[in-house]
Coordinates of C-alpha atoms in Angstrom, one line a residue:
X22 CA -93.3 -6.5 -10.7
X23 CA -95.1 -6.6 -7.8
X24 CA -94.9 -9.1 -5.2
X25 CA -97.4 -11.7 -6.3
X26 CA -95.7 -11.8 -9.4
X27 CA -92.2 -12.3 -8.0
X28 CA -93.3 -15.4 -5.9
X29 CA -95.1 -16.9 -8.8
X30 CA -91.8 -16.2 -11.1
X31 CA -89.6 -18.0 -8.4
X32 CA -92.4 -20.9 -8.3
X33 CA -92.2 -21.5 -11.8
X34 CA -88.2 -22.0 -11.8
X35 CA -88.5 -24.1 -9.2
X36 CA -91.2 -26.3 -10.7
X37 CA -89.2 -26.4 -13.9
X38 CA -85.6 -27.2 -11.7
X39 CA -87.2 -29.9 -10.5
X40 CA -88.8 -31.0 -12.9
X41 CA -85.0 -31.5 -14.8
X42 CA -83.5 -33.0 -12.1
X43 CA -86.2 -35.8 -12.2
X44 CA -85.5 -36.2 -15.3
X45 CA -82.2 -36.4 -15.1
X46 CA -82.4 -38.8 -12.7
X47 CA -84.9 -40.8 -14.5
X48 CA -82.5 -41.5 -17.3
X49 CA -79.5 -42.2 -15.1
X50 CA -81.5 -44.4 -13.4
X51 CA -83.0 -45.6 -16.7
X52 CA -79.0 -46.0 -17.8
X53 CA -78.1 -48.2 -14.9
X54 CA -80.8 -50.4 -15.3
X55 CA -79.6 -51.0 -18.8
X56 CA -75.6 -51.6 -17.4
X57 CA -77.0 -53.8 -14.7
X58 CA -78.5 -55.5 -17.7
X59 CA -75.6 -56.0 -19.7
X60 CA -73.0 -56.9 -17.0
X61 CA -75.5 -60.0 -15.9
X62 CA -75.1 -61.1 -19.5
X63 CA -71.3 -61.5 -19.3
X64 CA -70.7 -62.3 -15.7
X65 CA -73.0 -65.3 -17.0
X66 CA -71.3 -65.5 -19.9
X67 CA -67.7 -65.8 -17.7
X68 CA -69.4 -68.3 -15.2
X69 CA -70.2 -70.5 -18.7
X70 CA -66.8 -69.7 -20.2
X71 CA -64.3 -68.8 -17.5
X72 CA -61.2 -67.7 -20.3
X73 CA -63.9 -65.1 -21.6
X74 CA -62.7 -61.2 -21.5
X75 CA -61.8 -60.2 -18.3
X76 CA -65.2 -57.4 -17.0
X77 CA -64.4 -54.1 -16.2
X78 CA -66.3 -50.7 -14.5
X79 CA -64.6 -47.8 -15.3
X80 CA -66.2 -45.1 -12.9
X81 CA -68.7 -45.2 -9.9
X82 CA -71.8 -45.6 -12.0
X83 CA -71.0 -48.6 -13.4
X84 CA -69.6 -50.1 -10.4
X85 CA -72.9 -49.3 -8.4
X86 CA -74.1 -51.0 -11.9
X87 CA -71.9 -54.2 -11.7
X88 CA -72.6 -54.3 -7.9
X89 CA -76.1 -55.0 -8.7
X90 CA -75.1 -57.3 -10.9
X91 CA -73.6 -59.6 -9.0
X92 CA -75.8 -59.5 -6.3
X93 CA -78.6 -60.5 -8.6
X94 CA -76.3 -63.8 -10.2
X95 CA -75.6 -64.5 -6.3
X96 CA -79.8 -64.7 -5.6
X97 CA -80.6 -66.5 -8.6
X98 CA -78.3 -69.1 -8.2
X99 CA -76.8 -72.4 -6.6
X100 CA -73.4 -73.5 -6.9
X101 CA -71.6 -71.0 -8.6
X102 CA -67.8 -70.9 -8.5
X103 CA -67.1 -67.7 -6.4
X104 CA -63.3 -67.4 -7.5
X105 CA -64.5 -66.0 -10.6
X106 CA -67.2 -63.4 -8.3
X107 CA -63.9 -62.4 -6.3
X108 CA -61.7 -62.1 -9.2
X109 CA -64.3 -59.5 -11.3
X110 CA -64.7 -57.6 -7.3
X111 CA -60.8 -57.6 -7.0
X112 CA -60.1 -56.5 -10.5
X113 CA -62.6 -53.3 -10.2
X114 CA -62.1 -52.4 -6.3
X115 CA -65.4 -53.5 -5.8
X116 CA -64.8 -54.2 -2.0
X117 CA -62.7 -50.8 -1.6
X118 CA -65.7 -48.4 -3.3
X119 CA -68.0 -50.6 -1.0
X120 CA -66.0 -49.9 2.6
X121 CA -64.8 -46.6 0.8
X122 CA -68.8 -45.1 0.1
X123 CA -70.0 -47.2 3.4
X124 CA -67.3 -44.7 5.9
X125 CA -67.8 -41.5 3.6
X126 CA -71.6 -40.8 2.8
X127 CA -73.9 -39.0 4.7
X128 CA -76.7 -41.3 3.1
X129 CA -78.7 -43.4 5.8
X130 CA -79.9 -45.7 2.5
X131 CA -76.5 -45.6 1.0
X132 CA -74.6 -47.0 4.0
X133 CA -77.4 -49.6 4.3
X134 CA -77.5 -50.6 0.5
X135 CA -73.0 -50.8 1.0
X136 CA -73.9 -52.8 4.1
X137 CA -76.3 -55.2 2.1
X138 CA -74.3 -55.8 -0.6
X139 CA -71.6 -57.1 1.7
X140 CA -74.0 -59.5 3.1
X141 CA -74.2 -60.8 -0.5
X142 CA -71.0 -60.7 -2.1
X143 CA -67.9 -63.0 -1.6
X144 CA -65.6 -60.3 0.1
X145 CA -62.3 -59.9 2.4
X146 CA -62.6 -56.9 5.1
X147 CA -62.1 -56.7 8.9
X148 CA -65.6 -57.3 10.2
X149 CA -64.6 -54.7 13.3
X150 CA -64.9 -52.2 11.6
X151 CA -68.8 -52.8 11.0
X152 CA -69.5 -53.0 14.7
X153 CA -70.1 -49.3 15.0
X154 CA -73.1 -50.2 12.6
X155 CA -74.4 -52.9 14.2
X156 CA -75.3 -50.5 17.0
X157 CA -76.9 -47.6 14.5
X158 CA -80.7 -46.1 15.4
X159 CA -81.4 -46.9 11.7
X160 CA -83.2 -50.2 11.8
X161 CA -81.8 -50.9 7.8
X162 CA -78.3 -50.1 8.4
X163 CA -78.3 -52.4 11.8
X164 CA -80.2 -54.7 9.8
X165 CA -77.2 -54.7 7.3
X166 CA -74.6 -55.0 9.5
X167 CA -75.9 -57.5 11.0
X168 CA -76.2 -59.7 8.1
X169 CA -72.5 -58.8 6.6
X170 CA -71.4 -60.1 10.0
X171 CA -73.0 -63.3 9.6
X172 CA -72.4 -64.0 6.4
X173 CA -68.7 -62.9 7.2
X174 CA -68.0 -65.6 10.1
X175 CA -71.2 -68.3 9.7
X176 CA -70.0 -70.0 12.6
X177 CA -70.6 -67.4 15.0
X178 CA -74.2 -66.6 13.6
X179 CA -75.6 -67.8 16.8
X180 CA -73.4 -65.9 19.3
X181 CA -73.8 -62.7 17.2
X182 CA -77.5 -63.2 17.7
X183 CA -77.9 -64.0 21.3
X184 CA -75.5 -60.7 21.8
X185 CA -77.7 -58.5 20.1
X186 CA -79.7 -56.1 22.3
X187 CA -82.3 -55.1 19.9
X188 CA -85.4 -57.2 19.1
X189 CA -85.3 -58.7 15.6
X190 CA -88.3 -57.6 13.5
X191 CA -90.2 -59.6 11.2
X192 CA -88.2 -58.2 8.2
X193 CA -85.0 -58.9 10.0
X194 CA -85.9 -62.5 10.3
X195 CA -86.8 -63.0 6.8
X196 CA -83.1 -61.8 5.4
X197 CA -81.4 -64.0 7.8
X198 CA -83.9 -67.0 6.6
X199 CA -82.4 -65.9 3.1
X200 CA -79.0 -66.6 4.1
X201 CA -79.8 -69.7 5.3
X202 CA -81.6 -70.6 2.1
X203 CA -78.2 -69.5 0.0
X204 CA -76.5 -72.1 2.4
X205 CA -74.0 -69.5 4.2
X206 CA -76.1 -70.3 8.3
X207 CA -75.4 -73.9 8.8
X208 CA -78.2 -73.5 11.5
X209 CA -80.6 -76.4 13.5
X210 CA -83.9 -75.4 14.9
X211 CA -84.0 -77.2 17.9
X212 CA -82.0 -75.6 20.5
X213 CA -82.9 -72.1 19.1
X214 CA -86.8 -73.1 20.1
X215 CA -85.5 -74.5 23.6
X216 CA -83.3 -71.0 23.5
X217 CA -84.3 -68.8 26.2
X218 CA -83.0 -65.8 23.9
X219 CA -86.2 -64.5 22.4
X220 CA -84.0 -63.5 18.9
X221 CA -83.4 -67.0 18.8
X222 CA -86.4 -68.6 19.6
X223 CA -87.5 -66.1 16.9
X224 CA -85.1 -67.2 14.2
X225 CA -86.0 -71.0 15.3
X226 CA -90.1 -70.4 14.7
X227 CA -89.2 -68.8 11.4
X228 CA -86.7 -71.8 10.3
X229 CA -89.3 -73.9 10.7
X230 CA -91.8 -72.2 9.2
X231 CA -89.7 -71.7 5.8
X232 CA -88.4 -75.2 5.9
X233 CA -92.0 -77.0 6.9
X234 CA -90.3 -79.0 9.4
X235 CA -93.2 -80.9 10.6
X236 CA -91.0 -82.3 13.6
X237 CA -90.9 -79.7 15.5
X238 CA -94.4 -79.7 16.9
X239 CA -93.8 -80.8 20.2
X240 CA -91.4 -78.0 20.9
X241 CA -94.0 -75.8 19.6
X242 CA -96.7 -76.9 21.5
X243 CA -93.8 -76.9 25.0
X244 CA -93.5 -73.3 24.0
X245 CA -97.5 -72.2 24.0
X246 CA -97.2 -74.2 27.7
X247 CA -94.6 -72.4 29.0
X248 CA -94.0 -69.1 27.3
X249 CA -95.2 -65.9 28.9
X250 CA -94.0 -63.5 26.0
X251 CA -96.7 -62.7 23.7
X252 CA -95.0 -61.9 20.6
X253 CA -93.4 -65.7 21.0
X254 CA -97.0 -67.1 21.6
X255 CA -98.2 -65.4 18.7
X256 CA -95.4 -66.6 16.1
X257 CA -95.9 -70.3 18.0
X258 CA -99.1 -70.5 16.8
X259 CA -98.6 -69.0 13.1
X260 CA -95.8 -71.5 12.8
X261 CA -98.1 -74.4 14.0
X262 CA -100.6 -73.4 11.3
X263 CA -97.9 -73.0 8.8
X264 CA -96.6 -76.8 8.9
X265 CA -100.2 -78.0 9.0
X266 CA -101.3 -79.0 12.8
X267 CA -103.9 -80.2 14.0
X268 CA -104.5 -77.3 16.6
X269 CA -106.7 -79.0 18.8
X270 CA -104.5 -78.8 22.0
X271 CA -105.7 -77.3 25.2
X272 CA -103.4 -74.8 25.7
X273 CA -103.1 -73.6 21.5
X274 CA -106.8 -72.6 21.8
X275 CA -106.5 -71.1 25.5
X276 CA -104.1 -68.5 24.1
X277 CA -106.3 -68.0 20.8
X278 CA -109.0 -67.1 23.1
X279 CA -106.6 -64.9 25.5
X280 CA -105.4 -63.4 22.3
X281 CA -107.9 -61.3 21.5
X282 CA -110.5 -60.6 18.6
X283 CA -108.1 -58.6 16.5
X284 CA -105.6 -61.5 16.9
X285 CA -108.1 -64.1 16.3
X286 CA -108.6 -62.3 13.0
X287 CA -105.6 -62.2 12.1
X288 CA -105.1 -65.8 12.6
X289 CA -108.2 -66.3 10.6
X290 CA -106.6 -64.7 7.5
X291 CA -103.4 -66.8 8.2
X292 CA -105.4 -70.3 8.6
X293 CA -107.8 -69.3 4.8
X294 CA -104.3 -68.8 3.4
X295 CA -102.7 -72.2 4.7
X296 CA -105.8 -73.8 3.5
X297 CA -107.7 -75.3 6.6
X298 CA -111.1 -75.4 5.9
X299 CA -114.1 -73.7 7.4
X300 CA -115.0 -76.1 9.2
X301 CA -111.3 -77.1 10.9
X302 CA -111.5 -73.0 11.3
X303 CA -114.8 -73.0 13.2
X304 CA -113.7 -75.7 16.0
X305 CA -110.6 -73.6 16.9
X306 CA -111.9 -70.2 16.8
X307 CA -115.9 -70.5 17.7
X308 CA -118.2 -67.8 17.1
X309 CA -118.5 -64.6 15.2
X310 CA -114.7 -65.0 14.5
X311 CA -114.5 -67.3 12.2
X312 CA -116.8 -65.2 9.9
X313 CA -113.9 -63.6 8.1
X314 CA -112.0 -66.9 7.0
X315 CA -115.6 -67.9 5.8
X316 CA -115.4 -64.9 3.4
X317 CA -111.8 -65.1 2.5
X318 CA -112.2 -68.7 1.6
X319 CA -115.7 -68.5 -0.5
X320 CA -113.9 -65.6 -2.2
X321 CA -111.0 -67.6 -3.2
X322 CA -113.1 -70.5 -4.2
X323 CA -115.2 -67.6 -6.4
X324 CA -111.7 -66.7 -8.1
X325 CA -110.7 -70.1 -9.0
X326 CA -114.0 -70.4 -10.5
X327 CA -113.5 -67.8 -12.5
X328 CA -110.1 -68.7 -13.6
X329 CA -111.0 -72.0 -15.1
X330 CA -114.2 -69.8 -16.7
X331 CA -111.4 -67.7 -18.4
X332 CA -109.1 -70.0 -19.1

């Protein structure tokens, strides 16, 4: 065999190694779906019937199984009695695998995943011992130590933030908005928008946002005044638009113009969405601008048309 030959021989075992180990990895993934499945069932069951067999994971697979498991109950619902959640994690190690796979792997995603789930699951575990995390180049795993540290101690969710050193991102925000929607951040929007701390002025915009809390207004409007930062300016205005405002104040449309026309297009998109008209959209951003929320919103009405056609 010559060379040409040997290199296309070595190709084709490669092609066909890999070719097993996706599917090998397709039906183990394919298998955990199923257990995941099944282990909802009868912690749902147990939650219904607490004297119900006790549930049980028998080797890593299925506890990475049953982990998903609970997390999902935990999203999908409200008012759950948690000393069952702890008594299935305590009877399976759930929390030791957890802080066990978290110190051991080499995985960036699997120390973020062991992270996450902490955020989600009614646990017991020195919080310390996460700070090394909370510090990590790896925006998912700070992320994830971030939130297992304020679902951990609620009451200190504002400290931890204003400590942080890192700007929180967009995605960031969003998780910590769904702890507060899961009730663990007793947290009040008002001094975070009068917060000087840009994370928390961040985490304020975004609270009201979520929660439409139409009060807030004037601080928003005190903020376009007085703010300097741009990224704050920008979520001022998105959050004005999102709890339906009248946006005709002096300084609002002084820094739409100063934004530029990339932002202005943006903000177009953001205003079709939230449902102002054309018109409303053509008073606060004049011009050639407001072309696109023109064509975002005659499109919509086109699809709605259609709908009702269909239907």
């Amino acid at each position: 065999m010559n060379g040409i030959e040997i290199a296309y021989t070595l190709y084709i075992i490669v092609v066909i190694l890999l070719s097993l180990i996706a599917i090998i990895y397709t039906r183990a993934e394919s298998h955990k779906e199923f257990l995941t499945k099944v282990y909802t069932l009868l912690i749902s069951e147990q939650l219904n019937l607490p004297d119900t067999q006790s549930i049980s994971a028998n080797n890593n697979h299925e506890r990475e199984a049953l982990l998903d498991a609970l997390r999902h109950i935990i999203i999908h619902s409200y008012g759950i009695d948690h000393r069952i959640l702890c008594k299935i994690i305590y009877d399976n190690s759930l929390d030791e695998y957890i802080m066990k796979t978290l110190f051991s792997t080499w995985s960036s995603y699997r120390k973020a995943r062991m992270l996450h789930l902490l955020s989600y699951l009614p646990h017991n575990y020195e919080v310390t011992k996460l700070k090394r995390f909370r510090h990590s180049n790896d925006a998912d795993i700070r992320r994830g130590a971030l939130l297992a540290t304020l679902a951990d101690n609620p009451s200190m969710a504002i400290a931890n933030i204003s400590k942080l050193k890192h700007e929180l991102s967009a995605i960031d925000i969003t998780h910590i908005i769904s702890l507060l929607r899961r009730n663990l951040l007793p947290i009040a929007c008002e001094p975070l928008l009068k917060s000087p701390n840009k994370n928390l002025c961040l985490l304020g915009m975004a609270i009201v946002s979520n929660f439409n809390i139409t009060m807030a207004e004037q601080e928003l409007h005190s903020i376009l005044s007085h703010s300097r930062d741009q990224r704050i300016i920008r979520e001022a205005i998105f959050t004005l638009c999102s709890i339906g405002s009248t946006l005709q104040s002096r300084p609002l449309r002084q820094q739409i113009i100063a934004g530029g026309a990339e932002f202005r297009k943006t903000l177009c998109r953001h205003l079709s969405i939230e449902g102002y008209s054309i018109d409303t959209i053509r008073q606060i951003i004049p011009g050639r601008d407001s072309l696109l929320a023109e064509k975002i919103i005659l499109s919509h009405k086109r699809q709605l048309y259609t709908s009702s056609e269909v239907s």
